[in-house]
Short mmCIF file of C-alpha atoms and ligand atoms in Angstrom, two decimals:
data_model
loop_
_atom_site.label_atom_id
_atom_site.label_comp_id
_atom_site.label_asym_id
_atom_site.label_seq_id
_atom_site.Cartn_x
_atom_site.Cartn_y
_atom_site.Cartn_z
CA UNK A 463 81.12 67.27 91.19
CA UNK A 464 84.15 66.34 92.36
CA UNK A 465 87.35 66.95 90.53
CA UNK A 466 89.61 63.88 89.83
CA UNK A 467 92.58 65.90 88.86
CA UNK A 468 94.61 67.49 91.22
CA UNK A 469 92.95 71.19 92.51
CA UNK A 470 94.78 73.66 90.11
CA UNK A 471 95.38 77.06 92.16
CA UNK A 472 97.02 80.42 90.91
CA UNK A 473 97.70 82.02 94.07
CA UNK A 474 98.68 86.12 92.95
CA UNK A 475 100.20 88.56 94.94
CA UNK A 476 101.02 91.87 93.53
CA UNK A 477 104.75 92.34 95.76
CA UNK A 478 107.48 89.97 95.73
CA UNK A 479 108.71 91.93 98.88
CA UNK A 480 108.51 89.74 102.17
CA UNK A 481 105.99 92.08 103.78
CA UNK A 482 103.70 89.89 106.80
CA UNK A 483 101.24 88.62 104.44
CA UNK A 484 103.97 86.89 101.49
CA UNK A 485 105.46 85.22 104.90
CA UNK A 486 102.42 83.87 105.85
CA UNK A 487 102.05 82.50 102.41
CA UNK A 488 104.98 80.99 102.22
CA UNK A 489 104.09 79.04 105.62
CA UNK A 490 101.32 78.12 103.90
CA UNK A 491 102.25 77.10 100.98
CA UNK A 492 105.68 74.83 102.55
CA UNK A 493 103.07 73.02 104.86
CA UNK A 494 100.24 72.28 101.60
CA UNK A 495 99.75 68.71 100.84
CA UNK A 496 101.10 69.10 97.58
CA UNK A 497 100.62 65.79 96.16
CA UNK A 498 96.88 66.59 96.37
CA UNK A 499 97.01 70.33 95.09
CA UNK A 500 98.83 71.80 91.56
CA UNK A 501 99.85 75.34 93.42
CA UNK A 502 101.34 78.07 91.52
CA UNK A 503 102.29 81.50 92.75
CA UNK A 504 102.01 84.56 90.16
CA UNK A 505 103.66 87.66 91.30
CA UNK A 506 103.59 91.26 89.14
CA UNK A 507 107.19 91.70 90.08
CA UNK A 508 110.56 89.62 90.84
CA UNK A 509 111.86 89.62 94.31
CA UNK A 510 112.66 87.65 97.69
CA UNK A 511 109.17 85.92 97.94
CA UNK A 512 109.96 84.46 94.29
CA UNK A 513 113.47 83.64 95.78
CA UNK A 514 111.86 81.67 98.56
CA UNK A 515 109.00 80.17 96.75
CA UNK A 516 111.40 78.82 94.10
CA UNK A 517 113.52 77.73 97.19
CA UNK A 518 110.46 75.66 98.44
CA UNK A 519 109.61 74.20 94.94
CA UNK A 520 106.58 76.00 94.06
CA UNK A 521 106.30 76.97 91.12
CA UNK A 522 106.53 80.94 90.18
CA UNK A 523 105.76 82.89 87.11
CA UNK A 524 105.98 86.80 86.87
CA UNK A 525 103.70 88.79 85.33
CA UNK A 526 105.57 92.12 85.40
CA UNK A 527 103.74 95.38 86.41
CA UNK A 528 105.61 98.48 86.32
CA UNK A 529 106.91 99.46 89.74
CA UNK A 530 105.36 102.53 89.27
CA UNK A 531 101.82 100.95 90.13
CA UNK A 532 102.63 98.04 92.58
CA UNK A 533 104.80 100.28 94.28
CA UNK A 534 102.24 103.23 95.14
CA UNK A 535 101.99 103.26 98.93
CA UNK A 536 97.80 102.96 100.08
CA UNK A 537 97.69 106.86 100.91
CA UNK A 538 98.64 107.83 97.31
CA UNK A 539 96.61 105.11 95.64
CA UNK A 540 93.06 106.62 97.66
CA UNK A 541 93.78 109.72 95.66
CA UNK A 542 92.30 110.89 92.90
CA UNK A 543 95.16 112.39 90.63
CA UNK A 544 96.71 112.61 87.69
CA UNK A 545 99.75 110.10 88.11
CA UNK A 546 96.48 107.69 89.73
CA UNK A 547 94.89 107.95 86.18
CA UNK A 548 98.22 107.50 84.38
CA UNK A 549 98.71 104.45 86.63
CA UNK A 550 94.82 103.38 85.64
CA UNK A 551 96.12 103.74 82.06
CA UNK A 552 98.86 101.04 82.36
CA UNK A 553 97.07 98.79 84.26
CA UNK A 554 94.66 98.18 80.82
CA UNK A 555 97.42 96.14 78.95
CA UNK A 556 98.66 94.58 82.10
CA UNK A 557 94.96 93.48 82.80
CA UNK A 558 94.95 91.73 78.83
CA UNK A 559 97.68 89.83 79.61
CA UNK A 560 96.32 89.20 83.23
CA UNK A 561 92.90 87.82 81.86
CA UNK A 562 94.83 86.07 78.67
CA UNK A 563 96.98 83.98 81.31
CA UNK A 564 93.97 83.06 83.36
CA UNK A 565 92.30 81.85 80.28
CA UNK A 566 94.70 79.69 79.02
CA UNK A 567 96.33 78.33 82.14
CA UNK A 568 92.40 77.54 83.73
CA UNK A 569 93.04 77.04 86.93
CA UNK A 570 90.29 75.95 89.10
CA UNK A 571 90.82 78.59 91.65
CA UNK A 572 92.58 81.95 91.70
CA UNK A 573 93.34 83.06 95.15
CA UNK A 574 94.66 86.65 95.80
CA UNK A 575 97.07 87.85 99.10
CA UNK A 576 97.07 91.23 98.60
CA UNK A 577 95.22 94.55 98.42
CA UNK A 578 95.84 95.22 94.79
CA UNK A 579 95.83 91.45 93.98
CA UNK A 580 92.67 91.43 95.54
CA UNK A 581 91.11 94.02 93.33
CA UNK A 582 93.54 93.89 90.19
CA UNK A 583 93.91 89.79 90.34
CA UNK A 584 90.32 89.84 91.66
CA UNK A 585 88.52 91.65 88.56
CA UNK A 586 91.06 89.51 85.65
CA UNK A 587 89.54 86.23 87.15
CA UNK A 588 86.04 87.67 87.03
CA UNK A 589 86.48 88.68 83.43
CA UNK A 590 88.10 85.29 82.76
CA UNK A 591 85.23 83.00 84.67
CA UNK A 592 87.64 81.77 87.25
CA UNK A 593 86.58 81.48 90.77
CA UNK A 594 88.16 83.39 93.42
CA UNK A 595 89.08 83.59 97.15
CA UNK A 596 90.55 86.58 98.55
CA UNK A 597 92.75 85.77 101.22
CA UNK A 598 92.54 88.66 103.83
CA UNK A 599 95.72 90.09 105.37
CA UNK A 600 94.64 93.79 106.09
CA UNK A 601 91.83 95.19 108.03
CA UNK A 602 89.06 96.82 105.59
CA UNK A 603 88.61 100.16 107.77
CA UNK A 604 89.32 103.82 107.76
CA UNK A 605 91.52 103.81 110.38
CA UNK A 606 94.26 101.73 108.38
CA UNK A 607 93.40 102.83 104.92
CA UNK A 608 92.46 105.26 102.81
CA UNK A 609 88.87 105.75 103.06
CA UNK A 610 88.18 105.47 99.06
CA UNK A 611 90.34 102.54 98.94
CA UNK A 612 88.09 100.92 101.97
CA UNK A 613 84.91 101.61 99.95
CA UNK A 614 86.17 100.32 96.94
CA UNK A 615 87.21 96.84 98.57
CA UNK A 616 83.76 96.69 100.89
CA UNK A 617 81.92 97.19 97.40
CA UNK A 618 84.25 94.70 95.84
CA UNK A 619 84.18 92.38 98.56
CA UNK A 620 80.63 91.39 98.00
CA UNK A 621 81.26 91.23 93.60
CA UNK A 622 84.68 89.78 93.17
CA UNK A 623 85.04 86.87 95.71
CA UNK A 624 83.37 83.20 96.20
CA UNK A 625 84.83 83.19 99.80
CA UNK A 626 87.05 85.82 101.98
CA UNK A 627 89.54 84.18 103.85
CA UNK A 628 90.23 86.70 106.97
CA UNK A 629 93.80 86.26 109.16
CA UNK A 630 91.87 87.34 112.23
CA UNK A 631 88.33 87.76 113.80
CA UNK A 632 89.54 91.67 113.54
CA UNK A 633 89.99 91.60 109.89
CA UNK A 634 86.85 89.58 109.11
CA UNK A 635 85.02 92.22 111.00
CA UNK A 636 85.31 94.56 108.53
CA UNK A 637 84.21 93.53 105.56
CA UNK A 638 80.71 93.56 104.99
CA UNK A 639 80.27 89.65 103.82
CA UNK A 640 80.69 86.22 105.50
CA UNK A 641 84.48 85.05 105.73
CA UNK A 642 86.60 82.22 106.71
CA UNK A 643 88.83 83.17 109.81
CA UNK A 644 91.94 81.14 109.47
CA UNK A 645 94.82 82.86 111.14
CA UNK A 646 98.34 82.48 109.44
CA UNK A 647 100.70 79.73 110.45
CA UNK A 648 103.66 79.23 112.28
CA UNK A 649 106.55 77.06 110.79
CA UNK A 650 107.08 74.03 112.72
CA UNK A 651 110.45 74.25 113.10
CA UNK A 652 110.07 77.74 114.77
CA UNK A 653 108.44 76.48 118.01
CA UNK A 654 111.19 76.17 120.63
CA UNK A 655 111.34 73.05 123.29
CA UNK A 656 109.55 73.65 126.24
CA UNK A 657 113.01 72.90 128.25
CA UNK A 658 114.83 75.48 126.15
CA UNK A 659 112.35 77.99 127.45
CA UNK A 660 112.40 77.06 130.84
CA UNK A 661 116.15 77.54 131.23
CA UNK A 662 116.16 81.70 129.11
CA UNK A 663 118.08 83.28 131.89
CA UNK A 664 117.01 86.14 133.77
CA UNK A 665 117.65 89.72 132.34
CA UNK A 666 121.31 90.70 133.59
CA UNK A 667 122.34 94.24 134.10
CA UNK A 668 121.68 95.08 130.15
CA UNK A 669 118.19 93.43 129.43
CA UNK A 670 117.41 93.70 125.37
CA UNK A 671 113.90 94.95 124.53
CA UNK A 672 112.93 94.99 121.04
CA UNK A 673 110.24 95.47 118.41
CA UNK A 674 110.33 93.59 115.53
CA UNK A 675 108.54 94.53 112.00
CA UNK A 676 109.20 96.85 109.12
CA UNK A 677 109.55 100.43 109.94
CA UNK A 678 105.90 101.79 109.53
CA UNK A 679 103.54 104.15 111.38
CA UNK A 680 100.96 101.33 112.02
CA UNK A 681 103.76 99.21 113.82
CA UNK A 682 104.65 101.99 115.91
CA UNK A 683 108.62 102.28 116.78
CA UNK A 684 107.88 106.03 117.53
CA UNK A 685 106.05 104.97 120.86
CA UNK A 686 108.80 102.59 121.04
CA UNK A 687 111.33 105.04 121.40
CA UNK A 688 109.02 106.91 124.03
CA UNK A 689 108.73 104.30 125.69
CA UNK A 690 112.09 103.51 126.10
CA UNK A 691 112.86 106.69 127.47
CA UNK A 692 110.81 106.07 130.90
CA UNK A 693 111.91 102.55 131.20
CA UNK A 694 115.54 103.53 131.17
CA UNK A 695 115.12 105.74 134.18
CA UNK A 696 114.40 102.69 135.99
CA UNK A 697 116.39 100.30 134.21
CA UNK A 698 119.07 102.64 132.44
CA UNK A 699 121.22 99.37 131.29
CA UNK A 700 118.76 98.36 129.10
CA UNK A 701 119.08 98.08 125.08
CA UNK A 702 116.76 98.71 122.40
CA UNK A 703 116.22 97.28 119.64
CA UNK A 704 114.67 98.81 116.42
CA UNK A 705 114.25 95.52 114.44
CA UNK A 706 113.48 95.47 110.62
CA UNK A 707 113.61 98.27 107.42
CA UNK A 708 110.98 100.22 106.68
CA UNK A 709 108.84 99.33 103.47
CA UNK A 710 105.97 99.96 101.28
CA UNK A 711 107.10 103.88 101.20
CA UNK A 712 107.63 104.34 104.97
CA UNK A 713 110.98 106.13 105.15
CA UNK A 714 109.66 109.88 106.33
CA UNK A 715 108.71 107.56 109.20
CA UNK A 716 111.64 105.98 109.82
CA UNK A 717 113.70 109.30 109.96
CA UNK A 718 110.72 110.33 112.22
CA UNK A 719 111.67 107.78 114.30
CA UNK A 720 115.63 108.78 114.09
CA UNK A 721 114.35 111.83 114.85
CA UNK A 722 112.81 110.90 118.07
CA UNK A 723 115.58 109.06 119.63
CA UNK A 724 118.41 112.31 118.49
CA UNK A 725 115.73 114.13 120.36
CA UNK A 726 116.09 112.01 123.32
CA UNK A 727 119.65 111.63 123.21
CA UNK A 728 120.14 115.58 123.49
CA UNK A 729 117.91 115.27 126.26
CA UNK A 730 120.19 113.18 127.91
CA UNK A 731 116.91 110.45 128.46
CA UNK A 732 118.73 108.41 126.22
CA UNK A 733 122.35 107.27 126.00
CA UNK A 734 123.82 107.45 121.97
CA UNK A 735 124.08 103.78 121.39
CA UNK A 736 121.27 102.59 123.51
CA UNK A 737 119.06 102.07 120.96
CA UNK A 738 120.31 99.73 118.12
CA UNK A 739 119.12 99.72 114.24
CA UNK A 740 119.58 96.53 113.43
CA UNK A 741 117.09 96.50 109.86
CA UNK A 742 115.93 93.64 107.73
CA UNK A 743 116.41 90.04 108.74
CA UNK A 744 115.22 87.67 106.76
CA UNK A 745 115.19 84.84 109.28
CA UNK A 746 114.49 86.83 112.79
CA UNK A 747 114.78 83.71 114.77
CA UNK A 748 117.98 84.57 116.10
CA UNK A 749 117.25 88.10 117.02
CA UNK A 750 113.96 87.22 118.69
CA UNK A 751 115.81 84.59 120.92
CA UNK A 752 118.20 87.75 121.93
CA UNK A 753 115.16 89.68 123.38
CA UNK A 754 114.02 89.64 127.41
CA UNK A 755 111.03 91.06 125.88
CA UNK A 756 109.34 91.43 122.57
CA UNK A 757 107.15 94.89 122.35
CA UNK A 758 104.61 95.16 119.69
CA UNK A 759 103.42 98.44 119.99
CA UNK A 760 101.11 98.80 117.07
CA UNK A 761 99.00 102.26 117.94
CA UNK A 762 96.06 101.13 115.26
CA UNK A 763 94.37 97.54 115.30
CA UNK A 764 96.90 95.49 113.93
CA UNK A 765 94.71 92.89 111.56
CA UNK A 766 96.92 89.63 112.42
CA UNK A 767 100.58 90.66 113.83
CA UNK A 768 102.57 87.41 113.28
CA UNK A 769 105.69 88.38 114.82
CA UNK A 770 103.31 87.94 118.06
CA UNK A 771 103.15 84.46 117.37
CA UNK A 772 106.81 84.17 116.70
CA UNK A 773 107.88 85.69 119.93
CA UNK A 774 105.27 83.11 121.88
CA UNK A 775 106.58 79.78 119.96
CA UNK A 776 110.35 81.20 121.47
CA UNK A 777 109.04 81.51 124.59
CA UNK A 778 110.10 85.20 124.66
CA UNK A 779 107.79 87.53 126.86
CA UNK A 780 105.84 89.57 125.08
CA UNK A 781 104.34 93.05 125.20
CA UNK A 782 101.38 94.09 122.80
CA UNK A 783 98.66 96.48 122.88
CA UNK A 784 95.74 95.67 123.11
CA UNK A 785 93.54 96.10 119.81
CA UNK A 786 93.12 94.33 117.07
CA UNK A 787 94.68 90.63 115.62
CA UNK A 788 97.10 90.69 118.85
CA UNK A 789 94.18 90.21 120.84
CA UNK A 790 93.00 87.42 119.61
CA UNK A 791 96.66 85.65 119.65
CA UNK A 792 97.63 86.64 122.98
CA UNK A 793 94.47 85.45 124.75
CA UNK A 794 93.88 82.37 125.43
CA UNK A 795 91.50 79.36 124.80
CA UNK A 796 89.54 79.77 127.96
CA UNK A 797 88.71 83.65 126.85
CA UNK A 798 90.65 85.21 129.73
CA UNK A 799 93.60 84.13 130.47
CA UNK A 800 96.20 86.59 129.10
CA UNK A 801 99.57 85.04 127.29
CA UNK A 802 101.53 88.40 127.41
CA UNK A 803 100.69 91.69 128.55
CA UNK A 804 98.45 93.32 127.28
CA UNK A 805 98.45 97.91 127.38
CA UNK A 806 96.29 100.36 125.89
CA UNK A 807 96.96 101.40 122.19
CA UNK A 808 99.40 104.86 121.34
CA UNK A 809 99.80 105.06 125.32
CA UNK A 810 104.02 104.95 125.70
CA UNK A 811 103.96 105.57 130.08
CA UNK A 812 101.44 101.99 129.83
CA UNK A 813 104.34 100.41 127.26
CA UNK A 814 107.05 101.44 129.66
CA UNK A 815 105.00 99.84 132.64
CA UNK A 816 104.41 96.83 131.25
CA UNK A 817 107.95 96.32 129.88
CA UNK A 818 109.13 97.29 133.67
CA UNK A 819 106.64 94.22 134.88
CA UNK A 820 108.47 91.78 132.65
CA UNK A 821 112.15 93.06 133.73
CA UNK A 822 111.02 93.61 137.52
CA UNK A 823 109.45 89.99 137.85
CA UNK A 824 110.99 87.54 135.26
CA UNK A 825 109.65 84.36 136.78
CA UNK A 826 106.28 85.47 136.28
CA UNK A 827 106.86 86.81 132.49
CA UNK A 828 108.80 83.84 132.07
CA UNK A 829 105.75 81.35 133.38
CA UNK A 830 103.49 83.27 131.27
CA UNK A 831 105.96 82.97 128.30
CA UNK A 832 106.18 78.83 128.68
CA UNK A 833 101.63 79.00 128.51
CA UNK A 834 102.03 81.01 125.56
CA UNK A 835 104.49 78.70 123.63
CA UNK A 836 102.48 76.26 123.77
CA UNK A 837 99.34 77.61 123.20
CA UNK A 838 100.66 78.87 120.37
CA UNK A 839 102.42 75.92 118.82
CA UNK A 840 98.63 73.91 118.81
CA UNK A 841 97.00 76.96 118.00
CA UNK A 842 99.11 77.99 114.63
CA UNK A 843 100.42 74.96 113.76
CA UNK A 844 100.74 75.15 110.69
CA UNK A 845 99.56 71.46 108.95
CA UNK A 846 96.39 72.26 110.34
CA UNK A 847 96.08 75.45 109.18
CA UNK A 848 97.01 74.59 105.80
CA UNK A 849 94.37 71.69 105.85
CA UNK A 850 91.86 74.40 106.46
CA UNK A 851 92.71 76.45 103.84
CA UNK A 852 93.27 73.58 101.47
CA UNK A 853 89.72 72.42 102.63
CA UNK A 854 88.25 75.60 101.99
CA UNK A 855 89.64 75.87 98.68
CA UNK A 856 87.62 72.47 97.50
CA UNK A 857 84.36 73.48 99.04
CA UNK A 858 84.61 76.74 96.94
CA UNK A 859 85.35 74.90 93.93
CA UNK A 860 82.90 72.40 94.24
CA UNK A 861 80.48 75.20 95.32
CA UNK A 862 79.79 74.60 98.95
CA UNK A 863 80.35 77.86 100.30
CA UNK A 864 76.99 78.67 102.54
CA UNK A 865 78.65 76.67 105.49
CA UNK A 866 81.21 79.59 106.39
CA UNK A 867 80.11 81.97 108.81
CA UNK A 868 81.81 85.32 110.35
CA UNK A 869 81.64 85.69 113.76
CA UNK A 870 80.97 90.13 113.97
CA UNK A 871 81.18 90.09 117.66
CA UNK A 872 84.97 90.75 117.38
CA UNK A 873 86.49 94.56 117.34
C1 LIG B 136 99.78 91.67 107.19
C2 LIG B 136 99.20 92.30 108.44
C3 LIG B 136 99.72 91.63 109.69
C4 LIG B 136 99.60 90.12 109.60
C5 LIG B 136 100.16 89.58 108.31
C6 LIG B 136 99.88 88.10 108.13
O1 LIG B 136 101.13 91.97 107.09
O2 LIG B 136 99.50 93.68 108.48
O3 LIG B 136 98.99 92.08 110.81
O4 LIG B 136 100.26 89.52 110.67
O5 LIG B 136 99.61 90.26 107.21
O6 LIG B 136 98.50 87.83 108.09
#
């Protein structure tokens, strides 16, 4: 039956941290057709994405959860121990008040971002009736998660959720049920004139190469920083740029990373000062529009990898490896034709080459970058997107859900 009232959604997310997936939401949400839906947003903790959400008019509530448990990185959640069973304990009232708030407010759909929204939000709208969509922003597979924690969301993957909604062919591949593959959006007002592209300048004598994302072994600044080393024997102007902090827990990694470059800088491969730390930036616009090349060297299957997008809708040429989320982006419609340059995951000497290509022959990098903006900009955009997902969402409440179909050809 269809409802007359507005569709009443409680999207929860267990972070208020602008991590890639709270992003995407928020470019969802801003782009909505919000006369036609009643969206609210329920975090378990205070923080930027409430700051933006409240920014964009959508409403917020907080549901606080003690740090303590919506801070644990993915490694120490997998584990069986003690401060995991204290954490279990606390989670019982928090799960009350959870299932009490979902049974008052009645939404007509609960849709979880998250890992632990997934499974925490997931099982409170189970126990309350409500029906639920799991929106998909991390790859379900051993090689980007603890194995336990991968069971426990395959298992709960075919209980908890009406539909998965997957960010990427890559993600929807590994979960075990059918899913929705609607990749995340880009903000309109991201996607650069074609003219403005056209006329970048060529690299000078100090070309900027940087990776973008928060600080984390899956993103992979330490083959960054490798990499860099061999292109500055041929090109030992250039500047690199370590952009974004590291979060969720990943500071041994960033000093790793520290580490790396010292190393390199007593080696003399590196001069101090060539690379540049520049951390979090809340709107990277400006940074990306500073780079002759964007790198995104993620060594494991990245499940989406927005800030691929983002460098294509500036017309910046890109680097990526090639596994995962970034495969689908940078390739286009026509199944071959290649946006950016694609090199082998965890393999530095192919980084270096391909970031040579782009500084050695920047008419052809920069042709390539002007296909990929606009590829991108229809591909992303992000009304459509949201009419998708805003589609979706109705045939799940009104129980049409057999249509959707995952395509498991995809890596
Ligand atoms: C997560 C994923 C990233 C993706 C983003 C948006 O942060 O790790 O690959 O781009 O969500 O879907």
């Amino acid at each position: 039956m269809t409802k007359t009232h507005p569709l009443r959604v409680v999207v929860v997310d267990h972070t208020a941290e602008l991590g890639g997936a709270e992003v995407a939401l928020l470019r969802l949400l801003r782009a909505l057709d919000r006369e036609n839906l009643d969206v609210r947003v329920l975090l378990f903790n205070d923080g930027p994405l409430a700051d933006e959400l409240r920014a964009a008019h959508v409403p917020v509530a907080i549901l606080p959860l003690t740090k303590d448990v919506t801070g644990v990185d993915r490694v120490s959640a997998g584990r069986a121990s003690l401060a995991n069973l204290s954490r279990g304990l606390r989670l019982a009232p928090f799960m009350v008040s959870l299932v009490r708030l979902l049974r008052i407010s009645r939404p007509d759909l609960v849709v979880t971002t998250s890992l632990k929204s997934d499974l925490i939000g997931g099982l409170a709208a189970r126990v309350a009736r409500r029906r639920l969509v799991w929106h998909l922003h991390d790859r379900i597979a051993d090689d980007y998660l603890p194995s336990s924690l991968v069971r426990l969301m395959r298992v709960a993957s075919r209980r908890l959720p009406r539909l998965v909604i997957a960010n990427s062919q890559a993600t929807a591949s590994t979960v075990p049920v059918d899913c929705l593959v609607v990749p995340p959006p880009i903000d309109n007002d991201w996607v650069l004139d074609a003219d403005v592209v056209a006329a970048r300048p060529a690299p000078g004598e100090h070309p900027v190469v940087g990776l973008v994302g928060r600080i984390s072994p899956t993103k992979g600044q330490v083959e960054f920083i490798h990499a860099a080393v061999l292109v500055a024997q041929k090109h030992p102007g250039t500047v690199f740029r370590v952009i974004g902090a590291p979060l969720f827990g990943a500071e041994d990694y960033a000093e790793q990373v520290r580490a790396e470059q010292q190393a390199a800088e007593d080696a003399g491969t590196l001069q101090p000062g060539q690379v540049e730390w520049i951390g979090f930036v809340s709107d990277p616009r400006t940074q990306i529009d500073a780079l002759d090349v964007l790198v995104h060297a993620s060594p494991v299957p990245e499940p989406f990898g927005q800030v691929v997008v983002e460098a294509m809708v500036r017309g910046v040429p890109l680097v990526a490896t090639r596994a995962g989320g970034a495969v689908e982006i940078v390739t286009g419609d026509d199944g071959d034709e290649e946006l950016g340059i694609l090199v082998t995951p965890g393999d530095a000497p192919a980084l270096a080459e391909a970031i040579c290509a782009v500084l050695d022959d920047y008419p052809k990098a920069q042709a390539r970058a002007l296909a990929a903006r606009t590829s991108a900009a229809r591909r992303f955009d992000a009304t459509d997107t949201a009419a998708r997902v805003s589609q979706a969402w109705q045939r799940v409440v009104s129980r049409q859900t057999r249509a959707f179909r995952t395509d498991r050809t995809a890596g």
